[in-house]
Amino acid sequence: MIQNPILRGFNPDASIIQVGDDYYIATSTFEWMPGVEIYHSKDLINWEIVSEPLNDLKNVNLRGNYNSGSIWAPHLSYSDGRFWLIYTDVKTRTQFKDTLNYVISAKKITGPWTDPVFVTASGFDPAFFHDDDGKHYFLNMLYDHRVGNKKFAGLVMQEFDIKSMKLIGKRENFYVGTDLGVCEGPQMMKKDNYYYLLCAAGGTGYSHAATVSRSKNIWGPYETSPYHPLMTTKDAPESPIQKAGHASFVKKGEEWFIVHIMARPLTLQRGRCTLGRETGLQKIEWIEDWPILANGTHYPDEVIAAPKGLENVVQRKNYSEFCDFSTGKLPWSFKTLRHSMKGTLSFVKATGSLRLYGAQSLSSLHEQTLIARRWQAHQFKAEAKMSFSPNNFQQMAGLILFYDTENWQYLFVSYDEKTKKKYIQLEVCDGNVCSYYSDEVILQNREQPVKLSVEVDRDKAHFSYALDGEPFVKIGIPTPADHLSDDYVREKGGMPFTGAMVGLCAQDMDDHSSYADFQYFDYQEKKKAKNEF
């Protein structure tokens, strides 16, 4: 059996393809770099990251982009001996939504990838469709900025010349969606002389859904499935899987599946989802050339049968990871904000440590020094050992739980100019309102390393510290871990789409001269109790 999700933690908008015996999934990364994560699998059960194409300023510049903007809904495809990746860089969130759509390609999934080619800025969630007659089509939603008009103006399609890398012919508005409203993330597939259009609808929250329409003419008209919607949990608040939608077809042998967005709330009846939107897998059957979930409903299953012949494959369910920085490498799991890691970190061979150079504040949308990995379980412990010698209160470094620049929980070391000693303190930023959750804990030895840890227990987090050779001591009061979620940030007026992260950071709001050295970072997930949702 396969336990959903198959991609745990913040991994939304999955676009899946099959090339030979290999399967690849591309997911959205928003403001986190490297941009777009591409996973590989042979069995649809276990997945490993193999490529992150947007990894340098030469192919993407996210500096200044707003929280939950940037890289939206990449679409991965394969044609003419090349992998094709289309993505949107969302720059603004106003009446005028600046959505820059680019295409890159590579002969191998691991690259090298070509430099981005700008295609259009008419909307977001673009996709390619490579027809069996050799033609290529670019699908996109049309965004209407005019006052009084509906923002969603339908789906548009246009031919694309892969030699000149330009749109050709006339742009046609070919689909207006269903009764569920805005149609996003279009995916087109051809099967048995039908063109199937698979779309996301109903928004990104608890009303999310996947819809299917079909036509024998690529330009339409498209008929909505009698089994509408294909998938949703809008009317199933008790389901452990929520926010189901944004799907993509794939075939394994003679069996059909879809990968899809899903979320796991902390509590039934639609609690908060700290792990963000994840990727699930469902089996599909066909009835009179219409797809339907194999369970006969539009509700996704938490557990599904493995593909035939793979019943004995063991699914990885624990993503604990110890990062020994003496190796001089960072694992795939680490990401940074809005820019590449070049210039913000280095490895110190003499001490076997990772050095983070202090830069702008945690509020900055431009140049932060922060590396983090996604939460992949509701219960985990993270720990790091740090050497840091700040000279003034503007220099800080430590361990952080992070959602975005307005929502984070930070156990940091800094310098108190009154006592002339460094200290540890816990600070929480909640909707851009900052407060201390502990008093200053003075450290007598300025040069002594300190261990920092946090235990996340579903909706609460407990921070601790320890001096070398001494036991951990809890600091401050528990913090609200569930505030680091799409749901809470949306309650506060935000428009969030990502997920909670845990990691290391350093700031120097003085002269950018300070740095912190980390010996290790340890992320350990805890087993879920039998009676726990």
Tab-separated table of N, CA and C in Angstrom, residues 146-226:
chain	number	residue	atom	x	y	z
A	146	ARG	N	-8.521	45.071	-15.709
A	146	ARG	CA	-9.438	46.199	-15.839
A	146	ARG	C	-10.437	46.243	-14.690
A	147	VAL	N	-10.626	47.441	-14.165
A	147	VAL	CA	-11.538	47.645	-13.034
A	147	VAL	C	-12.951	47.236	-13.435
A	148	GLY	N	-13.580	46.412	-12.589
A	148	GLY	CA	-14.945	45.971	-12.855
A	148	GLY	C	-15.046	44.660	-13.587
A	149	ASN	N	-13.958	44.205	-14.198
A	149	ASN	CA	-13.970	42.932	-14.918
A	149	ASN	C	-13.552	41.790	-14.000
A	150	LYS	N	-13.971	40.584	-14.341
A	150	LYS	CA	-13.494	39.414	-13.632
A	150	LYS	C	-12.007	39.225	-13.924
A	151	LYS	N	-11.234	38.919	-12.888
A	151	LYS	CA	-9.783	38.785	-13.077
A	151	LYS	C	-9.439	37.587	-13.959
A	152	PHE	N	-10.208	36.505	-13.814
A	152	PHE	CA	-9.980	35.338	-14.665
A	152	PHE	C	-10.777	35.505	-15.945
A	153	ALA	N	-10.065	35.603	-17.065
A	153	ALA	CA	-10.709	35.836	-18.358
A	153	ALA	C	-10.657	34.600	-19.247
A	154	GLY	N	-10.504	33.417	-18.649
A	154	GLY	CA	-10.493	32.170	-19.413
A	154	GLY	C	-9.095	31.672	-19.707
A	155	LEU	N	-9.050	30.467	-20.289
A	155	LEU	CA	-7.779	29.895	-20.723
A	155	LEU	C	-7.538	30.247	-22.178
A	156	VAL	N	-6.271	30.564	-22.484
A	156	VAL	CA	-5.904	30.866	-23.865
A	156	VAL	C	-4.860	29.858	-24.324
A	157	MET	N	-4.783	29.678	-25.641
A	157	MET	CA	-3.826	28.736	-26.219
A	157	MET	C	-3.292	29.306	-27.521
A	158	GLN	N	-2.031	28.975	-27.791
A	158	GLN	CA	-1.371	29.466	-28.995
A	158	GLN	C	-0.285	28.479	-29.380
A	159	GLU	N	-0.052	28.351	-30.675
A	159	GLU	CA	1.037	27.472	-31.114
A	159	GLU	C	2.384	28.054	-30.703
A	160	PHE	N	3.344	27.133	-30.493
A	160	PHE	CA	4.688	27.540	-30.091
A	160	PHE	C	5.696	26.854	-30.999
A	161	ASP	N	6.608	27.645	-31.542
A	161	ASP	CA	7.667	27.122	-32.412
A	161	ASP	C	8.898	26.845	-31.557
A	162	ILE	N	9.262	25.563	-31.384
A	162	ILE	CA	10.383	25.230	-30.488
A	162	ILE	C	11.742	25.535	-31.122
A	163	LYS	N	11.770	25.847	-32.413
A	163	LYS	CA	13.033	26.234	-33.043
A	163	LYS	C	13.344	27.706	-32.792
A	164	SER	N	12.355	28.551	-33.039
A	164	SER	CA	12.555	29.989	-32.803
A	164	SER	C	12.257	30.371	-31.361
A	165	MET	N	11.638	29.435	-30.604
A	165	MET	CA	11.248	29.651	-29.201
A	165	MET	C	10.309	30.854	-29.094
A	166	LYS	N	9.327	30.909	-30.005
A	166	LYS	CA	8.368	31.998	-30.004
A	166	LYS	C	6.955	31.476	-30.239
A	167	LEU	N	5.996	32.224	-29.718
A	167	LEU	CA	4.598	31.939	-30.013
A	167	LEU	C	4.315	32.307	-31.472
A	168	ILE	N	3.510	31.497	-32.139
A	168	ILE	CA	3.149	31.762	-33.529
A	168	ILE	C	1.642	31.640	-33.683
A	169	GLY	N	1.119	32.196	-34.759
A	169	GLY	CA	-0.317	32.123	-34.987
A	169	GLY	C	-1.081	33.032	-34.047
A	170	LYS	N	-2.382	32.801	-33.947
A	170	LYS	CA	-3.271	33.656	-33.178
A	170	LYS	C	-3.554	33.060	-31.809
A	171	ARG	N	-3.569	33.897	-30.800
A	171	ARG	CA	-3.961	33.453	-29.465
A	171	ARG	C	-5.482	33.316	-29.403
A	172	GLU	N	-5.949	32.153	-28.958
A	172	GLU	CA	-7.384	31.888	-28.886
A	172	GLU	C	-7.805	31.647	-27.439
A	173	ASN	N	-8.896	32.277	-27.056
A	173	ASN	CA	-9.511	32.017	-25.758
A	173	ASN	C	-10.427	30.804	-25.947
A	174	PHE	N	-9.989	29.640	-25.437
A	174	PHE	CA	-10.664	28.390	-25.824
A	174	PHE	C	-11.435	27.705	-24.696
A	175	TYR	N	-11.349	28.235	-23.456
A	175	TYR	CA	-12.026	27.543	-22.354
A	175	TYR	C	-12.320	28.546	-21.244
A	176	VAL	N	-13.555	28.505	-20.742
A	176	VAL	CA	-13.967	29.476	-19.723
A	176	VAL	C	-14.091	28.851	-18.341
A	177	GLY	N	-13.839	27.545	-18.220
A	177	GLY	CA	-13.917	26.905	-16.917
A	177	GLY	C	-15.263	26.267	-16.652
A	178	THR	N	-15.491	25.916	-15.382
A	178	THR	CA	-16.725	25.241	-14.975
A	178	THR	C	-17.462	26.087	-13.945
A	179	ASP	N	-18.470	25.489	-13.348
A	179	ASP	CA	-19.229	26.189	-12.318
A	179	ASP	C	-18.402	26.433	-11.057
A	180	LEU	N	-17.198	25.842	-10.981
A	180	LEU	CA	-16.331	26.035	-9.817
A	180	LEU	C	-15.473	27.294	-9.926
A	181	GLY	N	-15.637	28.027	-11.021
A	181	GLY	CA	-14.978	29.329	-11.127
A	181	GLY	C	-13.610	29.279	-11.777
A	182	VAL	N	-12.685	30.085	-11.234
A	182	VAL	CA	-11.360	30.281	-11.826
A	182	VAL	C	-10.703	28.943	-12.150
A	183	CYS	N	-10.206	28.837	-13.371
A	183	CYS	CA	-9.540	27.617	-13.843
A	183	CYS	C	-8.041	27.889	-13.908
A	184	GLU	N	-7.265	27.110	-13.131
A	184	GLU	CA	-5.816	27.312	-13.070
A	184	GLU	C	-5.097	26.006	-13.375
A	185	GLY	N	-3.778	26.102	-13.526
A	185	GLY	CA	-2.951	24.908	-13.696
A	185	GLY	C	-3.414	23.956	-14.775
A	186	PRO	N	-3.711	24.425	-15.996
A	186	PRO	CA	-4.224	23.525	-17.033
A	186	PRO	C	-3.191	22.469	-17.446
A	187	GLN	N	-3.644	21.241	-17.587
A	187	GLN	CA	-2.815	20.131	-18.066
A	187	GLN	C	-3.590	19.451	-19.201
A	188	MET	N	-2.968	19.300	-20.363
A	188	MET	CA	-3.663	18.681	-21.492
A	188	MET	C	-3.027	17.342	-21.825
A	189	MET	N	-3.888	16.368	-22.140
A	189	MET	CA	-3.440	15.031	-22.510
A	189	MET	C	-4.328	14.523	-23.643
A	190	LYS	N	-3.745	13.732	-24.548
A	190	LYS	CA	-4.523	13.142	-25.624
A	190	LYS	C	-4.591	11.637	-25.425
A	191	LYS	N	-5.797	11.100	-25.469
A	191	LYS	CA	-6.010	9.668	-25.261
A	191	LYS	C	-7.228	9.231	-26.072
A	192	ASP	N	-7.040	8.210	-26.905
A	192	ASP	CA	-8.151	7.642	-27.690
A	192	ASP	C	-8.915	8.722	-28.453
A	193	ASN	N	-8.160	9.601	-29.124
A	193	ASN	CA	-8.698	10.656	-29.987
A	193	ASN	C	-9.398	11.789	-29.235
A	194	TYR	N	-9.348	11.770	-27.905
A	194	TYR	CA	-9.895	12.874	-27.119
A	194	TYR	C	-8.751	13.716	-26.543
A	195	TYR	N	-8.963	15.030	-26.540
A	195	TYR	CA	-8.092	15.932	-25.795
A	195	TYR	C	-8.724	16.148	-24.422
A	196	TYR	N	-7.995	15.792	-23.383
A	196	TYR	CA	-8.501	15.951	-22.023
A	196	TYR	C	-7.828	17.166	-21.380
A	197	LEU	N	-8.644	18.033	-20.799
A	197	LEU	CA	-8.157	19.231	-20.138
A	197	LEU	C	-8.407	19.084	-18.637
A	198	LEU	N	-7.340	18.961	-17.897
A	198	LEU	CA	-7.398	18.777	-16.446
A	198	LEU	C	-7.009	20.102	-15.794
A	199	CYS	N	-7.908	20.659	-14.990
A	199	CYS	CA	-7.672	21.987	-14.416
A	199	CYS	C	-7.852	21.983	-12.902
A	200	ALA	N	-7.200	22.942	-12.256
A	200	ALA	CA	-7.432	23.220	-10.844
A	200	ALA	C	-8.512	24.293	-10.756
A	201	ALA	N	-9.354	24.188	-9.739
A	201	ALA	CA	-10.453	25.145	-9.597
A	201	ALA	C	-10.810	25.291	-8.127
A	202	GLY	N	-11.630	26.295	-7.841
A	202	GLY	CA	-12.133	26.450	-6.479
A	202	GLY	C	-11.188	27.128	-5.523
A	203	GLY	N	-10.127	27.784	-6.017
A	203	GLY	CA	-9.181	28.434	-5.131
A	203	GLY	C	-8.138	27.470	-4.613
A	204	THR	N	-7.306	27.932	-3.681
A	204	THR	CA	-6.191	27.111	-3.194
A	204	THR	C	-6.435	26.552	-1.794
A	205	GLY	N	-7.580	26.847	-1.200
A	205	GLY	CA	-7.854	26.424	0.165
A	205	GLY	C	-8.727	25.184	0.235
A	206	TYR	N	-9.633	25.183	1.202
A	206	TYR	CA	-10.443	23.996	1.464
A	206	TYR	C	-11.522	23.743	0.417
A	207	SER	N	-11.723	24.666	-0.509
A	207	SER	CA	-12.674	24.452	-1.606
A	207	SER	C	-11.987	24.005	-2.890
A	208	HIS	N	-10.706	23.706	-2.803
A	208	HIS	CA	-9.919	23.344	-3.983
A	208	HIS	C	-10.470	22.079	-4.639
A	209	ALA	N	-10.262	21.959	-5.959
A	209	ALA	CA	-10.798	20.826	-6.711
A	209	ALA	C	-10.008	20.622	-7.990
A	210	ALA	N	-10.204	19.458	-8.601
A	210	ALA	CA	-9.674	19.160	-9.933
A	210	ALA	C	-10.854	18.841	-10.839
A	211	THR	N	-10.866	19.449	-12.029
A	211	THR	CA	-11.955	19.244	-12.983
A	211	THR	C	-11.401	18.675	-14.288
A	212	VAL	N	-12.255	17.965	-15.024
A	212	VAL	CA	-11.861	17.378	-16.304
A	212	VAL	C	-12.899	17.722	-17.360
A	213	SER	N	-12.414	18.137	-18.539
A	213	SER	CA	-13.255	18.347	-19.715
A	213	SER	C	-12.565	17.675	-20.898
A	214	ARG	N	-13.314	17.450	-21.970
A	214	ARG	CA	-12.709	16.796	-23.133
A	214	ARG	C	-13.320	17.319	-24.430
A	215	SER	N	-12.556	17.116	-25.514
A	215	SER	CA	-13.009	17.498	-26.845
A	215	SER	C	-12.233	16.681	-27.874
A	216	LYS	N	-12.812	16.471	-29.042
A	216	LYS	CA	-12.086	15.805	-30.128
A	216	LYS	C	-11.341	16.807	-30.990
A	217	ASN	N	-11.529	18.089	-30.696
A	217	ASN	CA	-10.807	19.165	-31.363
A	217	ASN	C	-10.029	19.921	-30.306
A	218	ILE	N	-8.759	20.106	-30.527
A	218	ILE	CA	-7.936	20.744	-29.511
A	218	ILE	C	-8.440	22.131	-29.129
A	219	TRP	N	-9.110	22.803	-30.079
A	219	TRP	CA	-9.603	24.152	-29.813
A	219	TRP	C	-10.992	24.143	-29.182
A	220	GLY	N	-11.565	22.960	-29.012
A	220	GLY	CA	-12.868	22.844	-28.377
A	220	GLY	C	-14.014	22.811	-29.377
A	221	PRO	N	-15.266	22.857	-28.888
A	221	PRO	CA	-15.651	23.124	-27.502
A	221	PRO	C	-15.389	21.934	-26.576
A	222	TYR	N	-15.151	22.223	-25.299
A	222	TYR	CA	-14.862	21.204	-24.306
A	222	TYR	C	-16.093	20.905	-23.457
A	223	GLU	N	-16.341	19.612	-23.294
A	223	GLU	CA	-17.478	19.121	-22.526
A	223	GLU	C	-17.009	18.734	-21.117
A	224	THR	N	-17.719	19.207	-20.103
A	224	THR	CA	-17.359	18.887	-18.716
A	224	THR	C	-17.759	17.453	-18.391
A	225	SER	N	-16.919	16.780	-17.638
A	225	SER	CA	-17.162	15.387	-17.258
A	225	SER	C	-18.471	15.236	-16.487
A	226	PRO	N	-19.211	14.150	-16.749
A	226	PRO	CA	-20.408	13.877	-15.936
A	226	PRO	C	-20.038	13.501	-14.498
